[in-house]
PDB file of C-alpha atoms in Angstrom:
ATOM      1  CA  UNK A  19       0.000   0.000   0.000  1.00 85.00           C
ATOM      2  CA  UNK A  20       1.298   3.522  -0.785  1.00 95.00           C
ATOM      3  CA  UNK A  21       1.999   6.000   1.978  1.00 97.00           C
ATOM      4  CA  UNK A  22      -1.159   7.850   2.995  1.00 97.00           C
ATOM      5  CA  UNK A  23      -1.741  11.340   1.569  1.00 98.00           C
ATOM      6  CA  UNK A  24      -3.758  12.916   4.367  1.00 98.00           C
ATOM      7  CA  UNK A  25      -4.515  16.594   5.083  1.00 98.00           C
ATOM      8  CA  UNK A  26      -3.225  17.844   8.436  1.00 97.00           C
ATOM      9  CA  UNK A  27      -6.737  19.206   9.076  1.00 96.00           C
ATOM     10  CA  UNK A  28     -10.034  18.355   7.452  1.00 97.00           C
ATOM     11  CA  UNK A  29     -10.744  16.018   4.558  1.00 98.00           C
ATOM     12  CA  UNK A  30      -9.681  15.519   0.967  1.00 98.00           C
ATOM     13  CA  UNK A  31     -12.500  16.097  -1.515  1.00 98.00           C
ATOM     14  CA  UNK A  32     -13.093  15.238  -5.154  1.00 98.00           C
ATOM     15  CA  UNK A  33     -16.039  16.005  -7.419  1.00 99.00           C
ATOM     16  CA  UNK A  34     -16.290  13.630 -10.375  1.00 99.00           C
ATOM     17  CA  UNK A  35     -18.646  14.211 -13.291  1.00 98.00           C
ATOM     18  CA  UNK A  36     -19.312  11.220 -15.527  1.00 98.00           C
ATOM     19  CA  UNK A  37     -21.123  10.331 -18.719  1.00 98.00           C
ATOM     20  CA  UNK A  38     -22.804   6.947 -18.853  1.00 98.00           C
ATOM     21  CA  UNK A  39     -22.552   4.665 -21.876  1.00 96.00           C
ATOM     22  CA  UNK A  40     -23.286   1.188 -23.184  1.00 96.00           C
ATOM     23  CA  UNK A  41     -20.356  -0.259 -21.230  1.00 96.00           C
ATOM     24  CA  UNK A  42     -21.468   1.198 -17.890  1.00 98.00           C
ATOM     25  CA  UNK A  43     -22.213  -1.638 -15.460  1.00 98.00           C
ATOM     26  CA  UNK A  44     -24.546  -0.610 -12.623  1.00 98.00           C
ATOM     27  CA  UNK A  45     -23.505  -3.521 -10.428  1.00 98.00           C
ATOM     28  CA  UNK A  46     -19.835  -2.599 -10.712  1.00 98.00           C
ATOM     29  CA  UNK A  47     -20.562   1.100 -10.074  1.00 98.00           C
ATOM     30  CA  UNK A  48     -22.498   0.241  -6.914  1.00 98.00           C
ATOM     31  CA  UNK A  49     -19.739  -2.135  -5.827  1.00 98.00           C
ATOM     32  CA  UNK A  50     -17.120   0.597  -6.284  1.00 98.00           C
ATOM     33  CA  UNK A  51     -19.149   2.998  -4.140  1.00 98.00           C
ATOM     34  CA  UNK A  52     -19.824   0.378  -1.455  1.00 98.00           C
ATOM     35  CA  UNK A  53     -16.146  -0.532  -1.263  1.00 98.00           C
ATOM     36  CA  UNK A  54     -15.211   3.137  -0.889  1.00 98.00           C
ATOM     37  CA  UNK A  55     -17.782   3.595   1.846  1.00 98.00           C
ATOM     38  CA  UNK A  56     -16.307   0.547   3.550  1.00 98.00           C
ATOM     39  CA  UNK A  57     -12.976   2.411   3.637  1.00 97.00           C
ATOM     40  CA  UNK A  58     -14.682   5.336   5.379  1.00 98.00           C
ATOM     41  CA  UNK A  59     -15.251   7.495   2.279  1.00 98.00           C
ATOM     42  CA  UNK A  60     -18.364   9.673   2.187  1.00 98.00           C
ATOM     43  CA  UNK A  61     -19.957   9.390  -1.259  1.00 98.00           C
ATOM     44  CA  UNK A  62     -22.747  11.627  -2.558  1.00 98.00           C
ATOM     45  CA  UNK A  63     -24.369  10.813  -5.900  1.00 98.00           C
ATOM     46  CA  UNK A  64     -26.500  13.089  -8.068  1.00 98.00           C
ATOM     47  CA  UNK A  65     -28.317  12.698 -11.372  1.00 98.00           C
ATOM     48  CA  UNK A  66     -27.257  15.730 -13.399  1.00 98.00           C
ATOM     49  CA  UNK A  67     -29.347  17.822 -15.764  1.00 98.00           C
ATOM     50  CA  UNK A  68     -28.130  19.072 -19.131  1.00 98.00           C
ATOM     51  CA  UNK A  69     -25.423  17.998 -21.551  1.00 98.00           C
ATOM     52  CA  UNK A  70     -22.295  18.423 -19.419  1.00 98.00           C
ATOM     53  CA  UNK A  71     -22.489  15.081 -17.603  1.00 98.00           C
ATOM     54  CA  UNK A  72     -24.961  12.446 -16.409  1.00 98.00           C
ATOM     55  CA  UNK A  73     -23.689  11.407 -12.983  1.00 98.00           C
ATOM     56  CA  UNK A  74     -22.128  13.563 -10.292  1.00 98.00           C
ATOM     57  CA  UNK A  75     -20.102  12.003  -7.478  1.00 98.00           C
ATOM     58  CA  UNK A  76     -18.817  14.023  -4.528  1.00 98.00           C
ATOM     59  CA  UNK A  77     -16.457  12.056  -2.292  1.00 98.00           C
ATOM     60  CA  UNK A  78     -14.720  13.022   0.951  1.00 98.00           C
ATOM     61  CA  UNK A  79     -11.984  11.009   2.655  1.00 98.00           C
ATOM     62  CA  UNK A  80      -9.074  11.285   5.064  1.00 98.00           C
ATOM     63  CA  UNK A  81      -6.682   9.775   2.494  1.00 98.00           C
ATOM     64  CA  UNK A  82      -6.471  11.021  -1.104  1.00 98.00           C
ATOM     65  CA  UNK A  83      -5.552   7.488  -2.169  1.00 98.00           C
ATOM     66  CA  UNK A  84      -9.048   6.356  -1.229  1.00 98.00           C
ATOM     67  CA  UNK A  85     -10.463   8.991  -3.581  1.00 98.00           C
ATOM     68  CA  UNK A  86      -8.093   7.838  -6.319  1.00 98.00           C
ATOM     69  CA  UNK A  87      -9.218   4.220  -5.820  1.00 98.00           C
ATOM     70  CA  UNK A  88     -12.875   5.223  -6.075  1.00 98.00           C
ATOM     71  CA  UNK A  89     -12.178   7.161  -9.293  1.00 98.00           C
ATOM     72  CA  UNK A  90     -10.256   4.203 -10.752  1.00 98.00           C
ATOM     73  CA  UNK A  91     -13.030   1.742  -9.885  1.00 98.00           C
ATOM     74  CA  UNK A  92     -15.792   3.952 -11.315  1.00 98.00           C
ATOM     75  CA  UNK A  93     -13.947   4.333 -14.616  1.00 98.00           C
ATOM     76  CA  UNK A  94     -13.340   0.578 -14.671  1.00 98.00           C
ATOM     77  CA  UNK A  95     -17.106   0.149 -14.250  1.00 98.00           C
ATOM     78  CA  UNK A  96     -17.636   1.801 -17.629  1.00 98.00           C
ATOM     79  CA  UNK A  97     -18.215   5.438 -16.661  1.00 98.00           C
ATOM     80  CA  UNK A  98     -16.571   8.125 -18.795  1.00 98.00           C
ATOM     81  CA  UNK A  99     -15.016  10.902 -16.723  1.00 98.00           C
ATOM     82  CA  UNK A 100     -16.073  14.215 -18.289  1.00 98.00           C
ATOM     83  CA  UNK A 101     -14.839  16.670 -15.655  1.00 98.00           C
ATOM     84  CA  UNK A 102     -13.553  16.799 -12.100  1.00 98.00           C
ATOM     85  CA  UNK A 103     -12.597  19.114  -9.270  1.00 98.00           C
ATOM     86  CA  UNK A 104     -10.098  18.524  -6.438  1.00 98.00           C
ATOM     87  CA  UNK A 105     -10.225  20.406  -3.124  1.00 98.00           C
ATOM     88  CA  UNK A 106      -9.935  20.191   0.669  1.00 98.00           C
ATOM     89  CA  UNK A 107     -12.338  21.065   3.448  1.00 98.00           C
ATOM     90  CA  UNK A 108     -11.164  24.155   5.283  1.00 96.00           C
ATOM     91  CA  UNK A 109     -12.021  26.931   7.706  1.00 93.00           C
ATOM     92  CA  UNK A 110     -11.865  30.353   6.119  1.00 91.00           C
ATOM     93  CA  UNK A 111      -9.268  32.770   7.439  1.00 90.00           C
ATOM     94  CA  UNK A 112     -12.202  35.077   8.213  1.00 88.00           C
ATOM     95  CA  UNK A 113     -13.973  32.458  10.382  1.00 85.00           C
ATOM     96  CA  UNK A 114     -11.232  31.447  12.813  1.00 82.00           C
ATOM     97  CA  UNK A 115     -13.234  32.768  15.766  1.00 83.00           C
ATOM     98  CA  UNK A 116     -16.369  30.685  15.206  1.00 85.00           C
ATOM     99  CA  UNK A 117     -17.334  28.040  17.814  1.00 92.00           C
ATOM    100  CA  UNK A 118     -15.558  24.694  17.594  1.00 92.00           C
ATOM    101  CA  UNK A 119     -18.802  22.947  16.648  1.00 92.00           C
ATOM    102  CA  UNK A 120     -19.061  25.128  13.534  1.00 90.00           C
ATOM    103  CA  UNK A 121     -15.408  24.513  12.695  1.00 92.00           C
ATOM    104  CA  UNK A 122     -15.893  20.753  12.855  1.00 94.00           C
ATOM    105  CA  UNK A 123     -18.997  20.984  10.663  1.00 93.00           C
ATOM    106  CA  UNK A 124     -16.898  22.718   7.997  1.00 95.00           C
ATOM    107  CA  UNK A 125     -13.892  20.419   8.306  1.00 97.00           C
ATOM    108  CA  UNK A 126     -15.901  17.182   8.622  1.00 98.00           C
ATOM    109  CA  UNK A 127     -19.333  17.751   7.042  1.00 97.00           C
ATOM    110  CA  UNK A 128     -21.786  14.859   7.134  1.00 97.00           C
ATOM    111  CA  UNK A 129     -23.269  14.576   3.647  1.00 98.00           C
ATOM    112  CA  UNK A 130     -25.729  14.546   2.059  1.00 97.00           C
ATOM    113  CA  UNK A 131     -28.096  16.494   4.345  1.00 97.00           C
ATOM    114  CA  UNK A 132     -31.664  15.249   4.698  1.00 96.00           C
ATOM    115  CA  UNK A 133     -34.443  17.045   2.869  1.00 97.00           C
ATOM    116  CA  UNK A 134     -32.183  18.872   0.418  1.00 98.00           C
ATOM    117  CA  UNK A 135     -32.240  16.952  -2.868  1.00 98.00           C
ATOM    118  CA  UNK A 136     -31.402  19.875  -5.190  1.00 98.00           C
ATOM    119  CA  UNK A 137     -27.677  19.850  -5.987  1.00 98.00           C
ATOM    120  CA  UNK A 138     -25.353  22.475  -7.448  1.00 98.00           C
ATOM    121  CA  UNK A 139     -21.577  22.672  -7.750  1.00 98.00           C
ATOM    122  CA  UNK A 140     -19.412  25.455  -9.144  1.00 98.00           C
ATOM    123  CA  UNK A 141     -15.831  26.656  -8.663  1.00 98.00           C
ATOM    124  CA  UNK A 142     -14.908  30.266  -8.008  1.00 97.00           C
ATOM    125  CA  UNK A 143     -11.937  32.559  -7.495  1.00 97.00           C
ATOM    126  CA  UNK A 144     -11.275  36.153  -6.508  1.00 96.00           C
ATOM    127  CA  UNK A 145     -10.188  38.609  -9.212  1.00 94.00           C
ATOM    128  CA  UNK A 146      -6.669  39.951  -9.663  1.00 94.00           C
ATOM    129  CA  UNK A 147      -7.470  42.828 -12.029  1.00 92.00           C
ATOM    130  CA  UNK A 148      -6.293  46.435 -11.917  1.00 92.00           C
ATOM    131  CA  UNK A 149      -8.843  48.234  -9.757  1.00 88.00           C
ATOM    132  CA  UNK A 150     -10.350  44.958  -8.556  1.00 94.00           C
ATOM    133  CA  UNK A 151      -7.504  42.939  -7.065  1.00 96.00           C
ATOM    134  CA  UNK A 152      -8.792  41.076  -4.019  1.00 96.00           C
ATOM    135  CA  UNK A 153      -5.295  40.149  -2.916  1.00 95.00           C
ATOM    136  CA  UNK A 154      -4.160  43.752  -2.679  1.00 94.00           C
ATOM    137  CA  UNK A 155      -6.897  44.630  -0.178  1.00 94.00           C
ATOM    138  CA  UNK A 156      -6.005  44.884   3.504  1.00 94.00           C
ATOM    139  CA  UNK A 157      -7.144  41.967   5.637  1.00 93.00           C
ATOM    140  CA  UNK A 158      -9.717  44.015   7.575  1.00 93.00           C
ATOM    141  CA  UNK A 159     -11.315  45.228   4.338  1.00 95.00           C
ATOM    142  CA  UNK A 160     -11.526  41.678   2.999  1.00 94.00           C
ATOM    143  CA  UNK A 161     -12.942  40.453   6.283  1.00 92.00           C
ATOM    144  CA  UNK A 162     -15.682  43.101   6.265  1.00 93.00           C
ATOM    145  CA  UNK A 163     -16.663  42.190   2.712  1.00 93.00           C
ATOM    146  CA  UNK A 164     -16.780  38.499   3.557  1.00 92.00           C
ATOM    147  CA  UNK A 165     -18.931  39.193   6.625  1.00 86.00           C
ATOM    148  CA  UNK A 166     -21.408  40.983   4.353  1.00 88.00           C
ATOM    149  CA  UNK A 167     -21.291  38.009   1.974  1.00 87.00           C
ATOM    150  CA  UNK A 168     -21.842  35.548   4.808  1.00 85.00           C
ATOM    151  CA  UNK A 169     -24.759  37.573   6.131  1.00 88.00           C
ATOM    152  CA  UNK A 170     -26.494  37.221   2.762  1.00 87.00           C
ATOM    153  CA  UNK A 171     -25.950  33.480   2.818  1.00 85.00           C
ATOM    154  CA  UNK A 172     -27.358  33.076   6.324  1.00 86.00           C
ATOM    155  CA  UNK A 173     -30.722  34.354   5.076  1.00 89.00           C
ATOM    156  CA  UNK A 174     -31.090  30.967   3.402  1.00 93.00           C
ATOM    157  CA  UNK A 175     -30.524  28.917   6.574  1.00 90.00           C
ATOM    158  CA  UNK A 176     -32.782  25.881   6.544  1.00 92.00           C
ATOM    159  CA  UNK A 177     -33.211  26.070   2.760  1.00 95.00           C
ATOM    160  CA  UNK A 178     -29.583  25.795   1.670  1.00 96.00           C
ATOM    161  CA  UNK A 179     -26.512  23.986   3.003  1.00 96.00           C
ATOM    162  CA  UNK A 180     -23.365  25.461   1.478  1.00 95.00           C
ATOM    163  CA  UNK A 181     -20.133  23.468   1.579  1.00 97.00           C
ATOM    164  CA  UNK A 182     -17.127  25.570   0.567  1.00 96.00           C
ATOM    165  CA  UNK A 183     -13.884  23.687   0.005  1.00 98.00           C
ATOM    166  CA  UNK A 184     -10.470  25.194  -0.662  1.00 98.00           C
ATOM    167  CA  UNK A 185      -8.647  24.497  -3.920  1.00 98.00           C
ATOM    168  CA  UNK A 186      -5.799  26.995  -4.148  1.00 97.00           C
ATOM    169  CA  UNK A 187      -3.008  24.874  -5.578  1.00 97.00           C
ATOM    170  CA  UNK A 188      -5.209  21.797  -6.051  1.00 98.00           C
ATOM    171  CA  UNK A 189      -7.305  22.923  -9.037  1.00 98.00           C
ATOM    172  CA  UNK A 190      -7.870  25.774 -11.482  1.00 97.00           C
ATOM    173  CA  UNK A 191      -9.997  27.941  -9.183  1.00 98.00           C
ATOM    174  CA  UNK A 192      -9.529  28.825  -5.499  1.00 97.00           C
ATOM    175  CA  UNK A 193     -12.709  27.369  -4.017  1.00 97.00           C
ATOM    176  CA  UNK A 194     -15.315  24.776  -4.832  1.00 98.00           C
ATOM    177  CA  UNK A 195     -18.890  25.580  -3.769  1.00 97.00           C
ATOM    178  CA  UNK A 196     -21.382  22.758  -3.306  1.00 98.00           C
ATOM    179  CA  UNK A 197     -25.003  23.650  -2.590  1.00 98.00           C
ATOM    180  CA  UNK A 198     -27.600  21.253  -1.207  1.00 98.00           C
ATOM    181  CA  UNK A 199     -31.026  22.896  -1.414  1.00 98.00           C
ATOM    182  CA  UNK A 200     -34.603  22.108  -0.476  1.00 97.00           C
ATOM    183  CA  UNK A 201     -35.941  23.160  -3.884  1.00 97.00           C
ATOM    184  CA  UNK A 202     -34.381  23.916  -7.282  1.00 97.00           C
ATOM    185  CA  UNK A 203     -35.317  27.592  -7.100  1.00 96.00           C
ATOM    186  CA  UNK A 204     -33.322  27.867  -3.866  1.00 96.00           C
ATOM    187  CA  UNK A 205     -30.204  27.359  -5.986  1.00 96.00           C
ATOM    188  CA  UNK A 206     -31.133  30.262  -8.227  1.00 96.00           C
ATOM    189  CA  UNK A 207     -32.199  32.505  -5.355  1.00 95.00           C
ATOM    190  CA  UNK A 208     -29.090  32.059  -3.212  1.00 94.00           C
ATOM    191  CA  UNK A 209     -26.629  32.474  -6.081  1.00 93.00           C
ATOM    192  CA  UNK A 210     -28.491  35.521  -7.428  1.00 93.00           C
ATOM    193  CA  UNK A 211     -28.785  37.175  -4.010  1.00 93.00           C
ATOM    194  CA  UNK A 212     -25.148  36.694  -3.075  1.00 90.00           C
ATOM    195  CA  UNK A 213     -23.881  38.050  -6.404  1.00 90.00           C
ATOM    196  CA  UNK A 214     -24.968  41.537  -5.338  1.00 91.00           C
ATOM    197  CA  UNK A 215     -22.493  41.514  -2.438  1.00 92.00           C
ATOM    198  CA  UNK A 216     -19.339  43.477  -3.245  1.00 92.00           C
ATOM    199  CA  UNK A 217     -17.151  40.431  -2.531  1.00 92.00           C
ATOM    200  CA  UNK A 218     -18.883  38.714  -5.434  1.00 93.00           C
ATOM    201  CA  UNK A 219     -20.029  41.562  -7.704  1.00 93.00           C
ATOM    202  CA  UNK A 220     -16.613  43.226  -7.864  1.00 95.00           C
ATOM    203  CA  UNK A 221     -14.210  40.407  -7.035  1.00 95.00           C
ATOM    204  CA  UNK A 222     -15.910  37.107  -7.950  1.00 94.00           C
ATOM    205  CA  UNK A 223     -14.963  34.854 -10.886  1.00 96.00           C
ATOM    206  CA  UNK A 224     -17.055  31.731 -11.532  1.00 96.00           C
ATOM    207  CA  UNK A 225     -16.470  28.482 -13.381  1.00 97.00           C
ATOM    208  CA  UNK A 226     -18.799  25.827 -14.796  1.00 98.00           C
ATOM    209  CA  UNK A 227     -22.042  25.081 -12.957  1.00 98.00           C
ATOM    210  CA  UNK A 228     -23.343  21.524 -12.504  1.00 98.00           C
ATOM    211  CA  UNK A 229     -26.942  21.064 -11.335  1.00 98.00           C
ATOM    212  CA  UNK A 230     -28.985  17.973 -10.533  1.00 98.00           C
ATOM    213  CA  UNK A 231     -30.777  15.903  -7.919  1.00 98.00           C
ATOM    214  CA  UNK A 232     -29.220  13.978  -5.016  1.00 98.00           C
ATOM    215  CA  UNK A 233     -30.378  10.409  -4.421  1.00 98.00           C
ATOM    216  CA  UNK A 234     -29.051   7.006  -3.371  1.00 98.00           C
ATOM    217  CA  UNK A 235     -26.622   5.520  -5.917  1.00 98.00           C
ATOM    218  CA  UNK A 236     -28.998   2.774  -7.039  1.00 98.00           C
ATOM    219  CA  UNK A 237     -31.810   5.259  -7.553  1.00 98.00           C
ATOM    220  CA  UNK A 238     -29.590   7.614  -9.548  1.00 98.00           C
ATOM    221  CA  UNK A 239     -28.350   4.820 -11.814  1.00 98.00           C
ATOM    222  CA  UNK A 240     -31.910   3.623 -12.381  1.00 98.00           C
ATOM    223  CA  UNK A 241     -33.043   7.116 -13.389  1.00 98.00           C
ATOM    224  CA  UNK A 242     -30.073   7.332 -15.754  1.00 98.00           C
ATOM    225  CA  UNK A 243     -31.132   4.082 -17.417  1.00 97.00           C
ATOM    226  CA  UNK A 244     -28.044   2.177 -16.301  1.00 96.00           C
ATOM    227  CA  UNK A 245     -28.469  -1.507 -15.483  1.00 90.00           C
TER     228      UNK A 245
END
């Protein structure tokens, strides 16, 4: 066995976006997920809408090798990997003073949450443009802007669970944002509302959005016509 690749705090995270095909074997896909869960990996599956991909898999583990094994086994089961995103759970530098219970919820989230089947994932970064360079702002100014941003998000408590993972140095953007929502319009409402905050309106850059519905792996595969 290779030496473990484990974050010093929090969990390793990967989002995998697959297309299904004639060689996709539902039994082998389910077996790959069950084996990963047996190694302690949290696995969330979603049936995706649109042309970008069919199946979304979000996995969280202490060891990145366990994520790599899950990815290998899913591809071996006949799924075509269309896109991916690699990140780590983290506590924002602006949230170091929150209670320990909140810190643990961010570092070790228990997913998926009940009663929130609407799924959305997108990556984002902060701009580095002349006149809008986030990284040239003083810390206190950035902190104030992020507090405003967080206040907007808290208006959706109970409707939306937001899981923000850090990806500076692990992928093309700086954060991955995963939303679990009660209803599909909650996705639209929370993203629209928070884009008016200065931290987003002036400094936000966004990547590709993936949207779908969370369900048990067997249910998702059945809805995708995989057997």
